[in-house]
Structures are given as C-alpha cells and as structure tokens.
CSV table of C-alpha atoms and ligand atoms in Angstrom, one decimal:
chain,number,residue,atom,x,y,z
N,1,MET,CA,105.7,9.5,92.7
N,2,CYS,CA,108.6,11.3,91.3
N,3,ILE,CA,107.7,13.0,88.4
N,4,SER,CA,110.9,15.3,88.2
N,5,THR,CA,112.8,13.5,86.2
N,6,PHE,CA,113.9,14.4,82.7
N,7,VAL,CA,112.3,11.3,80.8
N,8,GLU,CA,109.2,11.7,83.0
N,9,PHE,CA,108.7,15.5,82.7
N,10,TYR,CA,108.9,15.1,78.9
N,11,ILE,CA,106.6,12.4,78.8
N,12,MET,CA,103.3,14.5,80.5
N,13,ASN,CA,102.9,16.8,77.9
N,14,THR,CA,99.4,15.9,77.7
N,15,ILE,CA,96.0,17.2,79.3
N,16,ASN,CA,93.0,15.3,79.0
N,17,GLN,CA,90.0,17.8,79.6
N,18,ILE,CA,87.0,16.0,80.5
N,19,PHE,CA,83.8,17.9,81.4
N,20,PHE,CA,80.1,17.6,81.7
N,21,SER,CA,78.4,21.2,81.2
N,22,PRO,CA,75.1,21.7,79.8
N,23,THR,CA,75.5,25.9,79.7
N,24,GLU,CA,79.2,25.8,79.1
N,25,THR,CA,80.4,27.4,82.7
N,26,THR,CA,82.1,24.0,83.9
N,27,LYS,CA,83.4,24.0,80.1
N,28,LYS,CA,84.9,27.6,80.1
N,29,ILE,CA,86.4,27.3,83.3
N,30,VAL,CA,88.2,23.3,82.5
N,31,ASN,CA,89.4,25.1,79.2
N,32,LYS,CA,91.3,28.2,81.3
N,33,ILE,CA,92.6,25.6,83.6
N,34,GLY,CA,93.9,23.6,80.6
N,35,ASN,CA,95.4,26.7,79.2
N,36,GLY,CA,96.8,27.7,82.3
N,37,ILE,CA,98.9,24.3,82.8
N,38,GLY,CA,99.9,25.0,78.9
N,39,PHE,CA,100.8,21.5,77.9
N,40,SER,CA,101.6,21.3,74.4
N,41,GLN,CA,99.0,18.8,73.7
N,42,GLN,CA,95.5,19.1,75.1
N,43,PHE,CA,92.2,17.3,74.6
N,44,GLU,CA,89.0,18.1,75.1
N,45,THR,CA,86.5,15.1,75.8
N,46,ASP,CA,82.9,17.0,76.2
N,47,ILE,CA,80.8,14.3,78.0
N,48,THR,CA,77.9,16.2,78.3
N,49,LEU,CA,76.0,14.5,75.2
N,50,TYR,CA,77.7,11.0,75.3
N,51,LYS,CA,79.8,8.4,77.6
N,52,ASN,CA,83.0,8.1,76.6
N,53,ASN,CA,85.7,5.0,77.9
N,54,TYR,CA,89.3,5.9,78.1
N,55,ASN,CA,91.9,4.2,80.0
N,56,PHE,CA,94.5,6.3,80.8
N,57,LYS,CA,98.6,5.6,81.7
N,58,GLU,CA,100.5,6.8,84.6
N,59,SER,CA,101.9,9.4,82.5
N,60,ASP,CA,98.4,11.0,81.4
N,61,LEU,CA,97.3,14.2,83.4
N,62,VAL,CA,93.2,14.4,83.4
N,63,ILE,CA,91.0,17.5,84.7
N,64,ILE,CA,87.4,16.1,85.3
N,65,GLY,CA,85.1,18.8,85.9
N,66,ALA,CA,81.3,19.0,86.6
N,67,PRO,CA,78.3,21.5,87.4
N,68,VAL,CA,77.2,21.2,91.6
N,69,TYR,CA,73.2,19.9,91.7
N,70,ALA,CA,71.8,20.5,95.1
N,71,GLY,CA,75.4,19.8,96.4
N,72,ARG,CA,76.1,16.8,94.8
N,73,ILE,CA,77.6,15.8,91.4
N,74,PRO,CA,74.6,14.9,88.9
N,75,GLU,CA,73.8,11.2,89.0
N,76,VAL,CA,74.1,11.9,84.8
N,77,VAL,CA,77.5,12.6,85.2
N,78,ILE,CA,78.6,9.6,87.8
N,79,GLU,CA,77.2,7.4,84.4
N,80,ARG,CA,79.1,9.6,82.0
N,81,ILE,CA,82.3,8.6,83.9
N,82,SER,CA,81.4,5.1,84.7
N,83,ASP,CA,83.9,3.7,82.3
N,84,LEU,CA,86.9,6.0,83.0
N,85,LYS,CA,90.3,4.4,84.3
N,86,GLY,CA,93.3,5.6,85.4
N,87,SER,CA,96.0,4.1,86.4
N,88,ASN,CA,97.0,6.6,89.1
N,89,SER,CA,97.3,8.6,86.5
N,90,LEU,CA,97.4,12.4,87.8
N,91,ALA,CA,94.0,14.2,88.3
N,92,VAL,CA,92.7,18.0,88.6
N,93,VAL,CA,89.0,17.6,89.7
N,94,VAL,CA,86.9,21.4,89.0
N,95,VAL,CA,83.3,21.8,90.2
N,96,VAL,CA,81.5,24.7,89.2
N,97,TYR,CA,78.3,25.6,91.2
N,98,GLY,CA,76.0,28.6,91.3
N,99,ASN,CA,77.0,31.2,93.9
N,100,ARG,CA,75.2,29.0,96.6
N,101,GLU,CA,77.1,26.5,98.0
N,102,PHE,CA,79.5,23.1,96.5
N,103,ASP,CA,78.4,21.3,99.5
N,104,ASP,CA,79.6,17.8,99.4
N,105,ALA,CA,80.3,18.1,95.1
N,106,LEU,CA,83.5,18.6,95.1
N,107,LEU,CA,84.5,15.3,97.6
N,108,GLU,CA,82.2,13.5,95.5
N,109,LEU,CA,84.0,14.2,92.6
N,110,ARG,CA,87.5,13.7,94.3
N,111,ASP,CA,86.2,10.3,95.6
N,112,LEU,CA,84.6,9.3,92.4
N,113,ALA,CA,88.0,10.3,90.4
N,114,THR,CA,89.8,7.8,93.2
N,115,ASP,CA,87.8,5.2,92.9
N,116,LYS,CA,88.6,5.5,89.2
N,117,GLY,CA,92.3,4.7,90.0
N,118,PHE,CA,93.1,8.8,89.7
N,119,ASN,CA,95.7,10.2,91.9
N,120,VAL,CA,94.0,13.6,92.7
N,121,ILE,CA,97.0,16.2,93.0
N,122,SER,CA,94.4,19.4,93.1
N,123,ALA,CA,90.7,20.4,93.5
N,124,ALA,CA,89.1,23.4,93.1
N,125,ALA,CA,85.2,24.7,92.8
N,126,PHE,CA,84.6,27.8,90.4
N,127,ILE,CA,81.7,29.8,90.4
N,128,GLY,CA,79.3,29.9,86.9
N,129,GLU,CA,75.8,31.6,86.1
N,130,HIS,CA,73.3,29.4,87.9
N,131,SER,CA,71.3,27.9,85.4
N,132,PHE,CA,68.0,28.9,87.0
N,133,SER,CA,69.4,32.8,86.2
N,134,ASP,CA,67.5,35.0,84.1
N,135,SER,CA,66.8,38.4,83.1
N,136,ILE,CA,64.0,38.4,86.0
N,137,TYR,CA,66.2,36.6,89.0
N,138,PRO,CA,69.5,36.8,88.0
N,139,ILE,CA,71.6,34.4,90.3
N,140,ALA,CA,75.5,34.5,89.6
N,141,ALA,CA,74.9,36.2,86.1
N,142,ASP,CA,77.6,36.2,83.2
N,143,ARG,CA,80.0,33.9,85.8
N,144,PRO,CA,82.5,33.3,84.8
N,145,ASN,CA,83.5,36.8,84.0
N,146,GLU,CA,87.0,37.9,83.4
N,147,LYS,CA,88.7,37.9,86.8
N,148,ASP,CA,87.0,33.9,87.5
N,149,LEU,CA,88.8,33.4,84.3
N,150,GLU,CA,92.1,34.7,85.3
N,151,LEU,CA,92.1,33.1,88.4
N,152,ALA,CA,91.3,29.6,86.6
N,153,PHE,CA,94.3,30.6,84.2
N,154,GLU,CA,96.7,31.2,87.4
N,155,TYR,CA,95.7,27.8,89.1
N,156,GLY,CA,96.7,26.2,85.9
N,157,GLU,CA,100.1,27.7,85.9
N,158,LYS,CA,99.9,26.7,89.7
N,159,ILE,CA,99.4,22.7,88.8
N,160,LYS,CA,101.8,22.9,86.1
N,161,SER,CA,104.5,24.6,88.9
N,162,LEU,CA,103.5,21.9,91.5
N,163,ILE,CA,104.2,18.7,88.7
N,164,ASN,CA,107.3,20.5,87.3
N,165,SER,CA,108.8,20.7,90.7
N,166,GLY,CA,107.3,17.3,91.8
N,167,ASP,CA,106.3,18.4,94.7
N,168,ILE,CA,102.7,16.9,94.6
N,169,LYS,CA,100.3,16.2,97.3
N,170,ASN,CA,98.9,12.6,96.4
N,171,ASN,CA,95.1,12.3,97.2
N,172,ILE,CA,94.1,15.7,98.3
N,173,SER,CA,92.2,16.7,100.6
N,174,VAL,CA,88.8,18.8,100.4
N,175,ASP,CA,86.4,20.6,101.7
N,176,GLY,CA,82.6,18.5,102.1
N,177,ASN,CA,81.3,15.7,104.4
N,178,ARG,CA,80.8,11.5,103.9
N,179,PRO,CA,77.8,11.0,104.0
N,180,TYR,CA,77.2,13.3,101.2
N,181,LYS,CA,73.7,15.3,101.1
N,182,GLU,CA,70.9,13.0,100.3
N,183,ARG,CA,69.7,13.1,97.1
N,184,LYS,CA,66.6,14.5,96.7
N,185,GLN,CA,64.0,12.8,93.9
N,186,ALA,CA,63.8,15.6,91.1
N,187,ALA,CA,59.9,16.3,90.6
N,188,ALA,CA,59.3,15.6,87.0
N,189,PHE,CA,58.5,18.5,84.9
N,190,SER,CA,60.9,20.9,82.2
N,191,PRO,CA,60.9,23.9,80.3
N,192,ILE,CA,57.9,24.2,77.9
N,193,THR,CA,58.3,24.9,74.5
N,194,TYR,CA,56.0,28.3,73.2
N,195,LYS,CA,54.5,27.0,70.3
N,196,ASP,CA,54.2,30.5,68.4
N,197,ARG,CA,58.0,31.6,68.8
N,198,CYS,CA,59.6,27.4,68.0
N,199,SER,CA,61.4,28.1,64.3
N,200,LEU,CA,62.0,24.4,64.8
N,201,CYS,CA,65.3,24.4,64.4
N,202,MET,CA,65.9,21.6,66.7
N,203,LYS,CA,69.0,23.1,68.4
N,204,CYS,CA,67.2,22.3,71.7
N,205,VAL,CA,66.8,18.3,70.5
N,206,ASP,CA,70.6,18.2,69.8
N,207,LEU,CA,72.6,19.5,73.1
N,208,CYS,CA,69.5,18.1,75.5
N,209,PRO,CA,72.2,16.0,77.7
N,210,THR,CA,69.3,13.2,78.2
N,211,ASN,CA,67.3,13.8,75.0
N,212,ALA,CA,64.3,14.4,77.1
N,213,ILE,CA,63.2,16.6,74.1
N,214,ASP,CA,61.3,14.4,71.4
N,215,LYS,CA,63.5,14.2,68.2
N,216,ASN,CA,60.7,14.7,65.9
N,217,ASN,CA,58.9,17.4,67.7
N,218,PRO,CA,60.2,20.1,69.9
N,219,LEU,CA,57.1,21.0,71.7
N,220,ILE,CA,56.9,17.5,73.3
N,221,THR,CA,59.5,16.6,76.4
N,222,GLU,CA,59.9,13.9,78.6
N,223,ALA,CA,59.2,15.6,82.1
N,224,GLN,CA,60.9,12.2,83.6
N,225,LEU,CA,64.0,12.5,81.7
N,226,CYS,CA,64.6,16.0,81.7
N,227,ILE,CA,67.7,17.0,84.7
N,228,LYS,CA,66.7,20.9,84.6
N,229,CYS,CA,69.9,21.8,83.0
N,230,ALA,CA,68.5,24.8,81.6
N,231,ALA,CA,70.7,23.8,78.3
N,232,CYS,CA,67.8,24.3,75.4
N,233,VAL,CA,66.5,27.0,77.8
N,234,LYS,CA,69.7,29.1,77.5
N,235,THR,CA,70.1,28.4,73.8
N,236,CYS,CA,67.2,28.4,72.2
N,237,PRO,CA,67.3,31.6,69.5
N,238,SER,CA,63.7,32.1,69.7
N,239,ASN,CA,63.4,32.2,73.8
N,240,ALA,CA,61.0,29.5,73.2
N,241,ARG,CA,62.2,27.3,76.1
N,242,VAL,CA,60.9,28.6,79.5
N,243,PHE,CA,60.9,27.1,83.1
N,244,GLU,CA,57.3,27.9,83.4
N,245,ASN,CA,57.3,26.0,86.8
N,246,GLU,CA,56.3,27.8,89.7
N,247,TYR,CA,59.2,25.5,91.8
N,248,ILE,CA,61.8,26.8,89.4
N,249,LYS,CA,60.4,30.3,90.0
N,250,SER,CA,60.3,30.2,93.7
N,251,VAL,CA,63.9,28.9,93.9
N,252,ALA,CA,65.6,31.2,91.7
N,253,LYS,CA,63.7,34.0,93.1
N,254,ARG,CA,65.1,32.9,96.8
N,255,LEU,CA,68.4,32.2,95.1
N,256,ASN,CA,68.5,35.4,93.9
N,257,SER,CA,68.0,37.4,96.9
N,258,LEU,CA,70.1,35.2,99.2
N,259,CYS,CA,72.9,34.8,97.2
N,260,ASN,CA,73.6,38.0,95.9
N,261,ILE,CA,77.5,38.4,96.9
N,262,PRO,CA,79.9,36.9,94.6
N,263,LYS,CA,81.8,34.4,96.0
N,264,ASN,CA,85.7,33.5,95.1
N,265,PRO,CA,86.9,30.3,93.9
N,266,SER,CA,87.7,27.6,96.6
N,267,ILE,CA,91.1,26.0,95.4
N,268,PHE,CA,92.6,23.1,97.2
N,269,ILE,CA,96.7,22.4,96.0
J,301,FMN,C1,69.4,20.9,89.2
J,301,FMN,C2,70.2,22.0,89.8
J,301,FMN,C3,70.8,21.8,90.8
J,301,FMN,C4,71.8,23.1,90.8
J,301,FMN,N1,72.3,23.2,92.5
J,301,FMN,C5,72.9,23.9,92.6
J,301,FMN,C6,73.5,23.6,94.2
J,301,FMN,O1,73.2,22.8,94.8
J,301,FMN,N2,74.6,25.4,94.5
J,301,FMN,C7,75.4,25.8,93.5
J,301,FMN,O2,75.5,27.0,93.7
J,301,FMN,N3,74.3,26.0,92.4
J,301,FMN,C8,73.7,24.9,92.1
J,301,FMN,N4,73.4,25.0,90.4
J,301,FMN,C9,73.9,25.6,89.7
J,301,FMN,C10,74.5,25.2,88.9
J,301,FMN,O3,75.8,24.5,89.6
J,301,FMN,C11,75.8,26.2,88.0
J,301,FMN,O4,74.7,26.7,87.3
J,301,FMN,C12,76.9,25.6,86.8
J,301,FMN,O5,77.5,26.8,86.6
J,301,FMN,C13,76.0,24.9,85.7
J,301,FMN,O6,77.0,24.3,85.1
J,301,FMN,P1,77.1,24.0,83.4
J,301,FMN,O7,77.5,25.7,83.0
J,301,FMN,O8,78.5,23.5,83.0
J,301,FMN,O9,76.4,23.4,83.6
J,301,FMN,C14,72.4,23.8,89.9
J,301,FMN,C15,71.9,23.4,88.9
J,301,FMN,C16,70.6,22.6,88.7
J,301,FMN,C17,70.2,22.6,86.8
J,302,SF4,S1,65.8,25.7,70.1
J,302,SF4,FE1,63.9,26.9,70.3
J,302,SF4,S2,63.2,27.6,68.5
J,302,SF4,FE2,65.0,25.7,67.9
J,302,SF4,S3,63.8,23.9,67.8
J,302,SF4,FE3,63.8,24.3,70.3
J,302,SF4,S4,62.6,25.2,71.0
J,302,SF4,FE4,62.0,25.4,68.5
J,303,SF4,S1,64.7,19.5,78.1
J,303,SF4,FE1,65.8,19.0,80.3
J,303,SF4,S2,67.2,17.7,80.4
J,303,SF4,FE2,67.3,18.4,78.5
J,303,SF4,S3,68.2,20.8,78.0
J,303,SF4,FE3,66.0,21.2,78.8
J,303,SF4,S4,66.7,21.5,80.8
J,303,SF4,FE4,68.2,20.0,79.7
C-alpha cells in the first residue's frame, strides 16, 4: 500500500486508541504510544467496561492494547473486540505483561486484529506492574516507569516515521507460537471485602469489568464472574478489597522471587 502521497498522508491524521486495562498499565502505554505518533486527532475507546462496535476505514490508524493473562489475551478482551472491523486499516497491537512472559499473547492479538480486517504494521510488548503485586510481594512494581513511558513515546515516533515514509511491512511477524498456550480454566474465587473497612463508596462496583461485585452490596462478589484483574483491590480507597486466596498469594510469592529482573519492552517494527 502506498501512503506517501500528499492526499493520503493528509487523511491519516487520526489515531484510535482502543484498550482493555483494569489496572491502567495498558492504558498508560497505549496513551504514550499515541502521543509519540502525535497525529492531531486522538480518540480513546476504553473497552474495560463496555464492548464497542466500530467500522474503521482504510485511512484509519488504530492502536489496540490488552494485558497478558496466563500468556494469552483474556477471553473478555476477545469478546469486547469482537465487533471491531477494519478495512485493511493500519493497526499497532500492544500487550502489557507483568514481567514474567508475554508468551503467545502478542501473536494472538496480532491474529485477532488481522482476522478483523486490520493490517498490523507493528506490535510491541511492554511491562506493567503485575496485577498480583502488593507491598509484601512486589512484582514489576510501579511499571511502566519513566523509562518505559519514554520508550513507548519513542516507539510512537518510529511508527509515525514509518507511516510517513510509506515503508511499512504488512501483517508484521511477532514472537509467539501456534497453537497458543492452552487456556486453563480459572478457579472460581475473587477478592473479599472487609466489612469493617468498607465505606460503601461503590468505586469497586463501578470499575469491575465483569460486573462481578453486587451493585447494591459490595460485600458480595460473584466469584464465577471474577477475572482476578485486581482493579477493585488496587483502587479501593479503604484497602477493603483483598485477595485472601492462598493460590494468588503463592503465585505472587513465586513471581516476586522468579521474575525480579526487570525486562525491557519487545518491539516488532
Ligand atoms: C489473571 C492474570 C494473569 C496474568 N498472567 C500474566 C502472565 O502470564 N505473564 C505476565 O507477565 N503477567 C501476567 N499478568 C499480569 C498482567 O499482565 C499485568 O499486570 C498487566 O500490566 C495488567 O494490565 P492492566 O494494568 O492494563 O490491567 C496476569 C494478570 C492477571 C490478572
Ligand atoms: S471500593 Fe472499597 S470502600 Fe468502596 S465500596 Fe468497594 S470495597 Fe467498599
Ligand atoms: S471482582 Fe474480580 S473482576 Fe471485578 S474488579 Fe475485582 S478482581 Fe476484577
């Protein structure tokens, strides 16, 4: 595809940032990449809580961002993007992972985008604080840090140069294997709410991506619906939401000791 003529370059001035991001690390990275690309119009579509159906034109540039869950793209993300449609629209796909591995998630997101009619011209895996990280077992705590955000901005600038030069690779290759890692059935548990600390502010209810927390009573969570995203745990202003589950604690302990060497972003361009 030639996109170097004046008319086509003029048309490509819009970036659509689409992301699922319960604890907002993916959002931060996608926003920074968008800033780096720097087109004058930037639209943000946060699909953490809702599904969206959009038809993109060939002249659109879309950034699609998702966290890595167990080496894969979370099923809820697949459902949220199921009605996105591209018309050979340019896409950048980005996964954010908690310093363990991104395994097959980036390849899966690339494949999903391709299947939906996008031409994936670049892809990247960045690092974000692990959802299970806490003060006892920190895992990639406070990432993305300043350096990560700088790299995300520079990555955006590179994408812009690529588009302006017209020298883009169609459907870029990325790391990962097919068949993808087997998806394990998650056990049914959720964070609990400590009644004595809860102020009934309902913040957790509003930001739970799967409506697992009872709308009238935040002390009740439907464990089957919980995807363990930790949004409620990390956002509760009273520290009333806690993962008391032994499995999560043991995973956090293991990751804290095994994944303590900070990784660098992987960029495919
Ligand atoms: C259920 C679950 C599974 C996860 N699996 C992985 C994983 O396989 N590898 C990894 O490095 N991080 C993993 N993480 C950590 C997230 O990918 C990481 O914290 C990410 O930054 C969260 O994105 P968000 O802030 O946009 O929600 C997992 C998190 C959750 C909740
Ligand atoms: S965010 Fe915390 S304090 Fe607010 S309702 Fe939920 S558990 Fe209670
Ligand atoms: S209840 Fe589960 S799905 Fe809902 S915000 Fe909390 S951890 Fe995420």
